[in-house]
Tab-separated table of C-alpha atoms and ligand atoms in Angstrom:
chain	number	residue	atom	x	y	z
A	245	MET	CA	22.056	-7.904	4.522
A	246	ALA	CA	19.710	-5.056	5.375
A	247	HIS	CA	18.657	-6.759	8.548
A	248	ASP	CA	19.797	-10.116	9.871
A	249	THR	CA	17.735	-12.676	11.420
A	250	PHE	CA	18.047	-11.648	14.990
A	251	ASN	CA	18.387	-7.975	14.430
A	252	LEU	CA	15.146	-6.455	15.751
A	253	ASP	CA	16.336	-2.900	15.341
A	254	MET	CA	13.591	-0.947	13.695
A	255	ASP	CA	15.732	1.505	11.831
A	256	GLY	CA	12.916	3.021	10.033
A	257	ASP	CA	13.156	2.556	6.320
A	258	THR	CA	14.414	-0.956	6.361
A	259	LEU	CA	11.378	-2.967	7.137
A	260	ARG	CA	8.372	-1.833	5.176
A	261	GLU	CA	6.918	-2.853	1.901
A	262	GLU	CA	4.288	-1.610	-0.485
A	263	CYS	CA	2.468	-4.209	-2.524
A	264	GLY	CA	-0.369	-5.308	-4.708
A	265	VAL	CA	-1.828	-8.778	-5.202
A	266	PHE	CA	-3.885	-10.450	-7.907
A	267	GLY	CA	-5.162	-14.024	-7.984
A	268	ILE	CA	-7.489	-15.820	-10.433
A	269	PHE	CA	-9.091	-19.233	-10.247
A	270	GLY	CA	-10.511	-21.152	-13.197
A	271	HIS	CA	-9.555	-19.339	-16.409
A	272	ASP	CA	-7.648	-20.708	-19.471
A	273	ASP	CA	-5.618	-17.494	-19.611
A	274	ALA	CA	-4.969	-17.252	-15.862
A	275	SER	CA	-1.343	-16.111	-15.977
A	276	ALA	CA	-1.828	-13.603	-18.825
A	277	LEU	CA	-4.786	-12.006	-16.999
A	278	THR	CA	-2.726	-11.982	-13.862
A	279	ALA	CA	0.092	-10.137	-15.639
A	280	LEU	CA	-2.480	-7.554	-16.843
A	281	GLY	CA	-3.964	-7.268	-13.381
A	282	LEU	CA	-0.484	-6.658	-11.902
A	283	HIS	CA	0.144	-4.065	-14.557
A	284	ALA	CA	-2.879	-2.145	-13.352
A	285	LEU	CA	-1.547	-2.440	-9.779
A	286	GLN	CA	1.963	-1.275	-10.744
A	287	HIS	CA	1.587	1.917	-8.696
A	288	ARG	CA	1.509	-0.245	-5.552
A	289	GLY	CA	4.990	-1.588	-6.169
A	290	GLN	CA	7.535	-1.057	-8.934
A	291	GLU	CA	10.531	-2.974	-7.753
A	292	ALA	CA	9.701	-6.561	-8.580
A	293	ALA	CA	6.884	-8.804	-9.671
A	294	GLY	CA	6.064	-12.492	-9.530
A	295	ILE	CA	3.479	-14.949	-10.725
A	296	VAL	CA	2.936	-18.567	-9.657
A	297	SER	CA	0.485	-20.782	-11.559
A	298	TYR	CA	-0.824	-24.377	-11.180
A	299	ASP	CA	-1.669	-26.557	-14.124
A	300	GLY	CA	-3.367	-29.468	-12.392
A	301	GLY	CA	-0.085	-31.362	-11.839
A	302	ARG	CA	2.625	-28.842	-11.259
A	303	PHE	CA	3.275	-25.399	-9.976
A	304	HIS	CA	5.218	-22.913	-12.115
A	305	ALA	CA	6.848	-19.720	-10.868
A	306	GLU	CA	8.324	-16.737	-12.612
A	307	LYS	CA	9.893	-13.766	-10.802
A	308	GLY	CA	11.535	-10.638	-12.136
A	309	LEU	CA	12.973	-7.408	-10.934
A	310	GLY	CA	11.558	-4.242	-12.384
A	311	LEU	CA	8.189	-3.386	-13.855
A	312	VAL	CA	5.556	-5.996	-14.739
A	313	SER	CA	5.910	-5.061	-18.399
A	314	ASP	CA	9.676	-5.574	-18.300
A	315	TYR	CA	9.310	-9.284	-17.622
A	316	PHE	CA	5.761	-10.480	-17.978
A	317	SER	CA	5.011	-8.995	-21.385
A	318	ARG	CA	7.143	-11.693	-22.951
A	319	GLU	CA	5.079	-14.483	-24.517
A	320	GLU	CA	7.542	-17.172	-23.535
A	321	THR	CA	7.345	-16.116	-19.811
A	322	ILE	CA	3.528	-16.283	-19.767
A	323	GLY	CA	3.743	-19.499	-21.779
A	324	ARG	CA	5.773	-21.140	-19.016
A	325	LEU	CA	3.104	-20.206	-16.449
A	326	LYS	CA	0.692	-22.918	-17.427
A	327	GLY	CA	-2.653	-23.589	-15.734
A	328	ARG	CA	-6.136	-22.234	-14.937
A	329	VAL	CA	-5.025	-20.767	-11.500
A	330	ALA	CA	-2.537	-18.070	-11.000
A	331	LEU	CA	-1.410	-15.749	-8.272
A	332	GLY	CA	0.671	-12.624	-8.770
A	333	HIS	CA	2.295	-9.939	-6.715
A	334	VAL	CA	3.997	-6.570	-7.262
A	335	ARG	CA	6.297	-5.220	-4.653
A	336	TYR	CA	8.339	-2.266	-3.621
A	337	SER	CA	10.441	-2.939	-0.566
A	338	THR	CA	12.645	-0.581	1.299
A	339	THR	CA	15.027	-3.252	2.529
A	340	GLY	CA	17.815	-1.624	0.582
A	341	GLU	CA	18.612	-4.858	-1.186
A	342	THR	CA	16.543	-6.174	-4.011
A	343	ILE	CA	16.905	-9.959	-3.900
A	344	LEU	CA	14.991	-12.355	-6.066
A	345	ARG	CA	14.278	-14.685	-3.120
A	346	ASN	CA	12.246	-11.901	-1.435
A	347	VAL	CA	9.947	-11.485	-4.499
A	348	GLN	CA	6.449	-12.839	-3.934
A	349	PRO	CA	4.462	-14.963	-4.144
A	350	LEU	CA	6.497	-16.989	-1.730
A	351	PHE	CA	6.206	-20.791	-2.287
A	352	ALA	CA	6.731	-23.865	-0.164
A	353	GLU	CA	6.056	-27.615	-0.426
A	354	LEU	CA	4.145	-28.514	2.792
A	355	ALA	CA	2.745	-31.839	4.031
A	356	THR	CA	-0.564	-30.731	2.587
A	357	GLY	CA	1.035	-29.916	-0.885
A	358	GLY	CA	2.325	-26.749	-2.484
A	359	LEU	CA	1.377	-23.362	-1.019
A	360	ALA	CA	2.018	-19.946	-2.620
A	361	VAL	CA	1.335	-16.732	-0.690
A	362	GLY	CA	1.136	-13.086	-1.762
A	363	HIS	CA	0.809	-10.426	0.910
A	364	ASN	CA	-0.198	-6.774	0.816
A	365	GLY	CA	0.396	-5.158	4.149
A	366	ASN	CA	2.925	-5.492	6.816
A	367	LEU	CA	3.042	-7.620	10.010
A	368	THR	CA	3.806	-5.690	13.131
A	369	ASN	CA	5.020	-8.910	14.803
A	370	GLY	CA	6.882	-10.336	11.745
A	371	HIS	CA	10.292	-10.078	13.441
A	372	MET	CA	9.126	-11.727	16.659
A	373	LEU	CA	7.554	-14.566	14.724
A	374	ARG	CA	10.684	-14.908	12.701
A	375	ARG	CA	12.885	-15.067	15.830
A	376	ASP	CA	10.603	-17.590	17.468
A	377	LEU	CA	10.332	-19.747	14.425
A	378	ILE	CA	14.099	-19.770	13.743
A	379	GLN	CA	14.708	-20.704	17.360
A	380	GLN	CA	12.393	-23.625	16.853
A	381	GLY	CA	14.269	-24.804	13.750
A	382	ALA	CA	12.594	-23.012	10.850
A	383	ILE	CA	14.945	-22.371	7.926
A	384	TYR	CA	14.075	-18.962	6.485
A	385	GLN	CA	14.708	-18.491	2.748
A	386	SER	CA	13.953	-14.738	2.579
A	387	THR	CA	14.126	-11.597	4.671
A	388	SER	CA	10.364	-10.999	4.140
A	389	ASP	CA	7.897	-10.967	7.043
A	390	THR	CA	5.520	-12.878	4.803
A	391	GLU	CA	7.581	-16.002	5.047
A	392	ALA	CA	6.406	-16.457	8.711
A	393	ILE	CA	3.009	-17.368	7.262
A	394	LEU	CA	4.411	-20.324	5.292
A	395	HIS	CA	6.198	-21.607	8.393
A	396	LEU	CA	3.195	-21.213	10.587
A	397	VAL	CA	0.951	-23.058	8.099
A	398	ALA	CA	3.613	-25.805	7.919
A	399	ARG	CA	3.666	-26.179	11.658
A	400	SER	CA	-0.068	-26.319	12.213
A	401	THR	CA	-1.324	-29.754	13.284
A	402	LYS	CA	-4.712	-29.385	11.663
A	403	PRO	CA	-5.405	-31.855	8.867
A	404	ARG	CA	-6.688	-29.542	6.188
A	405	ILE	CA	-4.962	-26.628	4.453
A	406	VAL	CA	-7.697	-24.060	5.158
A	407	GLU	CA	-7.718	-24.845	8.859
A	408	ARG	CA	-3.915	-24.632	8.886
A	409	PHE	CA	-4.003	-21.304	7.116
A	410	ILE	CA	-6.457	-19.949	9.622
A	411	ASP	CA	-4.307	-21.275	12.453
A	412	ALA	CA	-1.429	-19.222	11.022
A	413	LEU	CA	-3.612	-16.108	10.685
A	414	ARG	CA	-4.455	-16.221	14.411
A	415	LEU	CA	-0.814	-15.499	15.191
A	416	LEU	CA	-0.392	-12.548	12.921
A	417	GLU	CA	-0.579	-8.947	14.040
A	418	GLY	CA	-0.671	-5.901	11.774
A	419	ALA	CA	-2.126	-5.555	8.338
A	420	TYR	CA	-2.635	-8.369	5.904
A	421	SER	CA	-4.570	-8.748	2.716
A	422	LEU	CA	-3.402	-12.169	1.677
A	423	VAL	CA	-4.020	-14.338	-1.321
A	424	ALA	CA	-2.826	-17.963	-1.084
A	425	MET	CA	-2.971	-20.672	-3.679
A	426	THR	CA	-2.874	-24.447	-3.321
A	427	ASN	CA	-3.273	-27.267	-5.870
A	428	LYS	CA	-7.095	-27.029	-5.286
A	429	LYS	CA	-7.853	-23.603	-3.896
A	430	LEU	CA	-7.341	-19.913	-4.097
A	431	ILE	CA	-7.734	-18.421	-0.579
A	432	GLY	CA	-8.135	-14.713	0.333
A	433	ALA	CA	-7.889	-13.269	3.823
A	434	ARG	CA	-8.212	-9.773	5.169
A	435	ASP	CA	-6.970	-8.942	8.667
A	436	PRO	CA	-9.564	-8.411	11.454
A	437	LEU	CA	-9.558	-4.589	10.893
A	438	GLY	CA	-9.355	-4.725	7.096
A	439	ILE	CA	-6.506	-2.271	6.983
A	440	ARG	CA	-5.453	-2.917	3.400
A	441	PRO	CA	-7.977	-3.516	0.707
A	442	LEU	CA	-8.923	-6.797	-0.949
A	443	ILE	CA	-11.493	-7.082	-3.729
A	444	LEU	CA	-13.450	-10.037	-5.099
A	445	GLY	CA	-14.225	-10.061	-8.808
A	446	GLU	CA	-15.476	-12.368	-11.482
A	447	LEU	CA	-14.713	-12.933	-15.157
A	448	ASN	CA	-16.743	-15.528	-17.137
A	449	GLY	CA	-17.167	-17.769	-14.110
A	450	ALA	CA	-13.553	-17.368	-12.870
A	451	TYR	CA	-13.118	-15.680	-9.461
A	452	ILE	CA	-10.487	-13.020	-8.884
A	453	LEU	CA	-8.988	-11.664	-5.644
A	454	CYS	CA	-7.041	-8.389	-6.042
A	455	SER	CA	-5.961	-5.248	-4.288
A	456	GLU	CA	-7.953	-2.667	-6.261
A	457	THR	CA	-10.870	-2.510	-8.644
A	458	CYS	CA	-8.657	-0.952	-11.364
A	459	ALA	CA	-7.169	-4.461	-11.757
A	460	LEU	CA	-10.670	-5.831	-12.572
A	461	ASP	CA	-11.302	-3.041	-15.042
A	462	ILE	CA	-8.245	-3.752	-17.092
A	463	ILE	CA	-9.449	-7.202	-17.982
A	464	GLY	CA	-13.169	-6.425	-18.127
A	465	ALA	CA	-13.880	-8.398	-14.918
A	466	LYS	CA	-16.930	-7.630	-12.824
A	467	PHE	CA	-16.673	-6.299	-9.267
A	468	VAL	CA	-18.481	-8.707	-6.883
A	469	ARG	CA	-17.744	-7.216	-3.466
A	470	GLU	CA	-14.905	-6.470	-1.065
A	471	VAL	CA	-13.531	-9.254	1.122
A	472	GLU	CA	-14.661	-8.090	4.562
A	473	ASN	CA	-12.395	-7.359	7.553
A	474	GLY	CA	-11.639	-10.612	9.295
A	475	GLU	CA	-13.072	-12.743	6.459
A	476	VAL	CA	-11.417	-15.667	4.754
A	477	VAL	CA	-12.817	-16.640	1.297
A	478	VAL	CA	-12.030	-20.015	-0.211
A	479	ILE	CA	-12.453	-20.448	-3.950
A	480	SER	CA	-12.368	-23.974	-5.425
A	481	GLU	CA	-14.107	-26.032	-8.168
A	482	GLU	CA	-17.060	-26.251	-5.766
A	483	GLY	CA	-17.474	-22.448	-5.796
A	484	ILE	CA	-16.844	-19.866	-3.176
A	485	GLN	CA	-17.063	-20.220	0.580
A	486	SER	CA	-16.880	-17.437	3.191
A	487	LEU	CA	-15.364	-18.165	6.638
A	488	ARG	CA	-15.261	-15.865	9.673
A	489	PRO	CA	-12.600	-17.255	11.996
A	490	PHE	CA	-12.294	-14.032	14.059
A	491	PRO	CA	-14.607	-12.327	16.472
A	492	LYS	CA	-16.335	-9.542	14.577
A	493	LEU	CA	-14.608	-6.128	14.932
A	494	PRO	CA	-15.586	-2.793	13.371
A	495	ALA	CA	-13.505	-2.264	10.264
A	496	ARG	CA	-10.735	0.289	10.174
A	497	PRO	CA	-9.493	0.556	6.615
A	498	CYS	CA	-6.464	2.807	6.047
A	499	ILE	CA	-7.462	6.314	5.186
A	500	PHE	CA	-4.201	6.855	3.315
A	501	GLU	CA	-5.405	4.632	0.465
A	502	TYR	CA	-7.726	7.542	-0.340
A	503	VAL	CA	-5.078	10.160	0.046
A	504	TYR	CA	-2.334	8.777	-2.103
A	505	PHE	CA	-1.885	5.027	-2.329
A	506	SER	CA	-4.847	3.711	-4.433
A	507	ARG	CA	-5.378	4.583	-8.075
A	508	PRO	CA	-7.959	7.386	-8.530
A	509	ASP	CA	-10.146	5.152	-10.858
A	510	SER	CA	-10.495	2.533	-8.147
A	511	VAL	CA	-13.561	2.177	-5.882
A	512	LEU	CA	-12.814	1.497	-2.231
A	513	GLY	CA	-15.388	1.062	0.535
A	514	GLY	CA	-18.065	1.892	-2.003
A	515	ARG	CA	-16.415	5.278	-2.598
A	516	SER	CA	-14.605	6.355	-5.805
A	517	VAL	CA	-11.051	7.251	-4.798
A	518	TYR	CA	-11.193	10.139	-7.292
A	519	ALA	CA	-14.371	11.491	-5.748
A	520	ALA	CA	-12.879	11.208	-2.317
A	521	ARG	CA	-9.752	13.155	-3.353
A	522	LYS	CA	-11.878	15.826	-5.019
A	523	ALA	CA	-14.035	16.094	-1.887
A	524	MET	CA	-10.800	16.635	0.098
A	525	GLY	CA	-10.075	19.629	-2.121
A	526	VAL	CA	-13.621	20.998	-1.653
A	527	GLN	CA	-13.254	20.626	2.087
A	528	LEU	CA	-9.790	22.237	2.052
A	529	ALA	CA	-11.116	25.243	0.175
A	530	GLN	CA	-13.811	25.689	2.847
A	531	GLU	CA	-11.432	25.268	5.696
A	532	SER	CA	-8.466	27.289	4.311
A	533	PRO	CA	-9.326	29.818	1.620
A	534	ALA	CA	-6.507	31.646	-0.272
A	535	ASP	CA	-6.413	34.997	-1.979
A	536	VAL	CA	-4.727	33.957	-5.244
A	537	ASP	CA	-5.125	34.157	-9.024
A	538	VAL	CA	-4.700	30.581	-9.995
A	539	ILE	CA	-4.801	27.065	-8.569
A	540	ILE	CA	-1.995	24.717	-9.604
A	541	PRO	CA	-1.955	20.984	-8.755
A	542	VAL	CA	1.246	19.140	-8.051
A	543	PRO	CA	0.897	16.340	-10.554
A	544	ASP	CA	-0.334	13.688	-10.526
A	545	SER	CA	-1.406	13.037	-6.976
A	546	GLY	CA	-2.552	16.580	-6.244
A	547	VAL	CA	-4.828	16.839	-9.310
A	548	PRO	CA	-8.206	15.705	-8.059
A	549	ALA	CA	-7.920	17.783	-4.789
A	550	ALA	CA	-6.837	20.873	-6.803
A	551	LEU	CA	-9.852	20.466	-9.023
A	552	GLY	CA	-12.099	20.271	-6.000
A	553	TYR	CA	-10.446	23.299	-4.452
A	554	ALA	CA	-10.857	25.310	-7.746
A	555	GLN	CA	-14.437	24.320	-8.200
A	556	GLN	CA	-15.350	25.211	-4.633
A	557	SER	CA	-13.399	28.521	-4.617
A	558	GLY	CA	-14.267	29.646	-8.173
A	559	ILE	CA	-10.549	30.328	-8.782
A	560	PRO	CA	-9.212	29.209	-12.222
A	561	PHE	CA	-7.402	25.852	-12.419
A	562	GLU	CA	-4.303	25.629	-14.553
A	563	LEU	CA	-1.654	23.003	-15.275
A	564	GLY	CA	1.329	25.008	-14.062
A	565	ILE	CA	3.601	22.022	-13.512
A	566	ILE	CA	4.150	19.391	-16.245
A	567	ARG	CA	5.178	15.990	-15.262
A	568	ASN	CA	7.454	13.712	-17.124
A	569	HIS	CA	5.790	10.314	-16.888
A	570	TYR	CA	8.857	8.310	-17.723
A	571	VAL	CA	10.312	8.673	-14.251
A	572	GLY	CA	9.139	6.542	-11.301
A	573	ARG	CA	7.518	7.860	-8.139
A	574	THR	CA	9.721	10.226	-6.075
A	575	PHE	CA	9.987	7.672	-3.230
A	576	ILE	CA	11.154	4.856	-5.412
A	577	GLU	CA	14.622	6.469	-5.499
A	578	PRO	CA	16.690	4.828	-2.814
A	579	THR	CA	18.600	7.794	-1.346
A	580	GLN	CA	17.709	11.301	-0.316
A	581	GLN	CA	20.187	12.752	-2.808
A	582	ILE	CA	18.654	10.879	-5.763
A	583	ARG	CA	15.134	11.562	-4.455
A	584	ALA	CA	15.892	15.237	-4.615
A	585	LEU	CA	17.236	14.847	-8.154
A	586	GLY	CA	14.168	12.699	-9.003
A	587	VAL	CA	11.916	15.699	-8.275
A	588	LYS	CA	13.747	17.808	-10.808
A	589	LEU	CA	13.708	15.029	-13.356
A	590	LYS	CA	10.001	14.613	-12.908
A	591	HIS	CA	8.450	18.138	-12.881
A	592	ASN	CA	8.854	21.274	-14.968
A	593	ALA	CA	7.232	24.683	-14.586
A	594	ASN	CA	4.837	25.857	-17.222
A	595	ARG	CA	5.856	29.517	-17.219
A	596	SER	CA	2.985	30.684	-19.335
A	597	VAL	CA	0.444	30.258	-16.462
A	598	ILE	CA	2.760	31.165	-13.570
A	599	ALA	CA	4.677	34.317	-14.393
A	600	GLY	CA	3.380	37.408	-12.616
A	601	LYS	CA	0.614	35.410	-10.817
A	602	ARG	CA	-0.243	34.706	-7.187
A	603	ILE	CA	-0.454	30.946	-7.272
A	604	LEU	CA	-1.774	28.255	-4.912
A	605	LEU	CA	-0.144	24.885	-5.107
A	606	VAL	CA	-2.280	21.943	-4.059
A	607	ASP	CA	-0.707	18.530	-3.227
A	608	ASP	CA	-2.125	15.496	-1.527
A	609	SER	CA	0.502	15.203	1.268
A	610	VAL	CA	3.792	16.342	2.588
A	611	VAL	CA	6.126	13.579	3.824
A	612	ARG	CA	9.657	14.690	4.026
A	613	GLY	CA	9.010	17.996	2.313
A	614	THR	CA	11.368	17.290	-0.537
A	615	THR	CA	8.871	17.682	-3.311
A	616	SER	CA	7.403	20.849	-1.896
A	617	VAL	CA	10.701	22.680	-1.460
A	618	LYS	CA	11.768	21.874	-5.001
A	619	ILE	CA	8.518	22.822	-6.602
A	620	VAL	CA	8.109	26.146	-4.749
A	621	LYS	CA	11.593	27.148	-5.811
A	622	MET	CA	10.668	26.209	-9.397
A	623	MET	CA	7.542	28.337	-9.194
A	624	TYR	CA	9.510	31.385	-8.035
A	625	GLU	CA	12.106	30.841	-10.774
A	626	ALA	CA	9.291	30.730	-13.290
A	627	GLY	CA	8.186	34.198	-12.174
A	628	ALA	CA	5.442	33.584	-9.693
A	629	LYS	CA	4.493	36.727	-7.723
A	630	GLU	CA	3.365	34.819	-4.660
A	631	VAL	CA	3.374	31.041	-3.947
A	632	HIS	CA	0.885	29.625	-1.384
A	633	MET	CA	0.357	25.943	-0.542
A	634	ARG	CA	-2.538	23.854	0.613
A	635	ILE	CA	-2.302	20.153	1.412
A	636	ALA	CA	-5.357	17.952	0.996
A	637	SER	CA	-4.653	15.768	4.054
A	638	PRO	CA	-3.571	16.403	7.692
A	639	PRO	CA	0.099	16.684	8.625
A	640	ILE	CA	1.855	13.207	8.608
A	641	LYS	CA	3.443	13.041	12.047
A	642	HIS	CA	3.720	9.265	12.492
A	643	PRO	CA	5.235	6.518	10.363
A	644	ASP	CA	3.101	3.748	8.839
A	645	PHE	CA	3.727	0.102	9.867
A	646	TYR	CA	0.965	-1.482	7.750
A	647	GLY	CA	2.477	-1.630	4.310
A	648	ILE	CA	2.897	1.967	3.147
A	649	ASP	CA	6.429	3.196	2.833
A	650	THR	CA	7.085	6.149	5.057
A	651	PRO	CA	10.366	7.195	6.576
A	652	GLU	CA	11.077	6.999	10.219
A	653	GLN	CA	9.504	9.674	12.363
A	654	LYS	CA	12.486	11.989	12.552
A	655	HIS	CA	12.360	12.428	8.749
A	656	LEU	CA	8.649	13.326	8.656
A	657	LEU	CA	8.639	17.146	8.272
A	658	ALA	CA	5.424	17.555	10.300
A	659	ALA	CA	6.730	15.429	13.192
A	660	THR	CA	9.531	17.940	13.898
A	661	HIS	CA	8.166	21.237	12.623
A	662	SER	CA	5.156	23.367	13.533
A	663	ILE	CA	3.005	24.586	10.620
A	664	GLU	CA	4.758	27.973	10.701
A	665	GLU	CA	8.148	26.278	10.664
A	666	MET	CA	7.034	24.108	7.729
A	667	ARG	CA	5.792	27.194	5.920
A	668	GLU	CA	9.179	28.791	6.299
A	669	PHE	CA	11.044	25.614	5.334
A	670	ILE	CA	9.017	25.120	2.223
A	671	GLY	CA	9.266	28.816	1.395
A	672	VAL	CA	5.644	29.719	0.793
A	673	LYS	CA	3.607	32.770	1.750
A	674	SER	CA	0.898	30.684	3.383
A	675	LEU	CA	0.536	26.959	4.193
A	676	ALA	CA	-2.456	24.976	5.431
A	677	PHE	CA	-3.415	21.360	5.790
A	678	LEU	CA	-6.812	19.595	5.771
A	679	SER	CA	-8.046	18.845	9.235
A	680	VAL	CA	-8.637	15.353	10.495
A	681	ASN	CA	-12.381	15.901	10.661
A	682	GLY	CA	-12.165	17.405	7.153
A	683	ILE	CA	-10.684	14.311	5.647
A	684	TYR	CA	-13.220	12.099	7.436
A	685	ALA	CA	-16.003	14.308	6.100
A	686	ALA	CA	-14.515	14.049	2.517
A	687	VAL	CA	-14.044	10.273	2.619
A	688	GLY	CA	-16.722	8.975	4.841
A	689	GLY	CA	-19.298	11.804	5.047
A	690	THR	CA	-19.116	12.207	8.815
A	691	PRO	CA	-16.554	13.580	11.324
A	692	ARG	CA	-14.112	11.202	13.049
A	693	ASN	CA	-15.816	9.134	15.805
A	694	ASP	CA	-13.080	9.365	18.448
A	695	VAL	CA	-14.456	6.410	20.452
A	696	GLN	CA	-14.553	4.099	17.408
A	697	PRO	CA	-12.832	5.732	14.435
A	698	GLN	CA	-14.222	4.666	11.033
A	699	PHE	CA	-10.727	4.481	9.499
A	700	THR	CA	-7.199	3.904	10.689
A	701	ASP	CA	-5.481	7.347	10.475
A	702	HIS	CA	-2.365	6.586	12.475
A	703	CYS	CA	-0.116	8.627	10.169
A	704	PHE	CA	-1.998	11.741	11.235
A	705	THR	CA	-3.109	10.913	14.751
A	706	GLY	CA	-0.585	8.299	16.105
A	707	ASP	CA	-3.609	6.070	16.936
A	708	TYR	CA	-2.193	2.732	15.821
A	709	PRO	CA	-4.981	0.199	15.733
A	710	THR	CA	-2.902	-2.941	16.508
A	711	PRO	CA	-0.056	-3.709	18.863
A	712	LEU	CA	3.394	-2.701	17.478
A	713	THR	CA	5.043	-5.774	18.892
A	714	ASP	CA	8.312	-5.564	16.866
A	715	LEU	CA	8.676	-1.904	17.579
A	716	GLU	CA	8.156	-2.338	21.260
A	717	GLY	CA	10.467	-5.386	21.359
A	718	GLN	CA	7.981	-7.502	23.198
A	719	ALA	CA	6.713	-10.836	22.064
A	720	THR	CA	3.072	-11.319	22.831
A	721	PRO	CA	2.724	-14.238	25.269
A	722	ARG	CA	0.206	-15.901	22.911
A	723	GLN	CA	2.683	-16.528	20.166
A	724	LEU	CA	4.864	-19.332	21.393
A	725	SER	CA	2.200	-20.998	23.503
A	726	LEU	CA	-0.132	-21.202	20.497
A	727	LEU	CA	2.590	-22.660	18.403
A	728	ALA	CA	3.432	-25.192	21.097
A	729	GLU	CA	-0.177	-26.174	21.558
A	730	GLY	CA	-0.504	-26.582	17.813
A	731	ARG	CA	-3.875	-24.911	17.910
B	1062	LIG	P1	7.871	14.521	0.177
B	1062	LIG	O1	8.593	15.111	-0.995
B	1062	LIG	O2	8.768	13.649	1.005
B	1062	LIG	O3	7.207	15.526	1.067
B	1062	LIG	O4	6.692	13.603	-0.400
B	1062	LIG	C1	5.518	14.180	-0.725
B	1062	LIG	C2	5.113	13.673	-2.123
B	1062	LIG	O5	5.216	12.261	-2.169
B	1062	LIG	C3	3.698	14.048	-2.382
B	1062	LIG	O6	3.614	14.711	-3.623
B	1062	LIG	C4	2.886	12.730	-2.417
B	1062	LIG	O7	2.054	12.709	-3.472
B	1062	LIG	C5	3.956	11.653	-2.418
B	1062	LIG	N1	3.768	10.595	-1.440
B	1062	LIG	C6	3.079	10.617	-0.338
B	1062	LIG	N2	3.133	9.403	0.342
B	1062	LIG	C7	3.926	8.630	-0.416
B	1062	LIG	C8	4.408	7.249	-0.308
B	1062	LIG	N3	4.068	6.498	0.700
B	1062	LIG	N4	5.152	6.801	-1.329
B	1062	LIG	C9	5.493	7.568	-2.407
B	1062	LIG	N5	5.130	8.845	-2.492
B	1062	LIG	C10	4.343	9.379	-1.548
């Protein structure tokens, strides 16, 4: 096992997940639409997918490892997922083991009836809750932090499912955009800071809750609004109800959704992700000009920023690296060795625009530095005269604990190297990153408000917006007492 029940060691890569959720209430083709929605969210998790549906009498569940299209394109699979309500989830975990029982939505039969839960985010007290719950007799079926939610709902003494669900939410720390499904309701909840996204949509009277707007576009559904930070929405035959169980806090959505994680055709916080990425490139060109002949994006994630950089600087934009689209994301490879190989499998130099030129590579981010080193070498091998690099986000110095896979801090290049050391390591003539205020200007239109930052930007600043209880190894005193009081 990657981590046993009582092992609270945070050995970096073992605990985090990347995910996408999609739920729909009140449509004859609920599960087929869910499969399509998950397909649009595939970039959020490529390891496994699951769908649970309810047909008015029974719940049905199908889970598969691999891509959504590997498993959910089969007619017989969708045919088994009967009903007008469905909830789906895509997942990429770094637990090192891919076991079917970890694949979401997780499902349990409770005193109030069946409950399925799909989670995008990561609980920063998931291990503490797990330990406490197991000590109190809970029988865990998975190694996922999400399972705590089912146990907490089961233990609440409130009579109704929505109240029980809210009871459970009160004990969670970290990031959660949750969609839950019962025999009568689809429930969406976003953590008090709204760290991960959650969107409300509508299709011919059926309501949808999903991670990104691109999942609405694929099925021709309408965007209604975002679920707000700290909001719980309850969808039933009676319509939609909005609850606010938490004291109102200013939202702090994760800025990394704009940098890398969300799809560029999605709209987040009222801002097109593509437009935000392009604006990062414009800002970068203003902050760190380069004397070069041609701008070359690192595909695909560097393309919008490179376009912005080229437009702002007036330097020609060329596709100097061609990407093979039949290879997964670099990070999806489990070991450093295979990751390095993955970069070679994925990218090839387009010599015709590189040879003899002074080139500027633009990428969205540097994590371990693996991609950059390989690509720079490839550019020199293709005859580049000079290779420079600009990165359209600030240096990543701190790991994420809110549902984006990042390695432990010692593997983050910027955590252990100065900019000059990184320049040397990557092998470029010049290297610059976008400033923190620059990324705020690109995404939000104003500089960072240091007293009350508009986003969570912990990867760059180390300013984590919630307690990191598991990491610090301290249970919050609230946890057990609240459970005992059954509040
Ligand atoms: P690295 O090779 O480790 O420096 O990774 C940097 C590359 O990975 C960049 O091209 C990014 O587009 C991409 N990237 C950044 N963050 C992530 C992430 N959380 N998961 C997968 N890929 C990422």
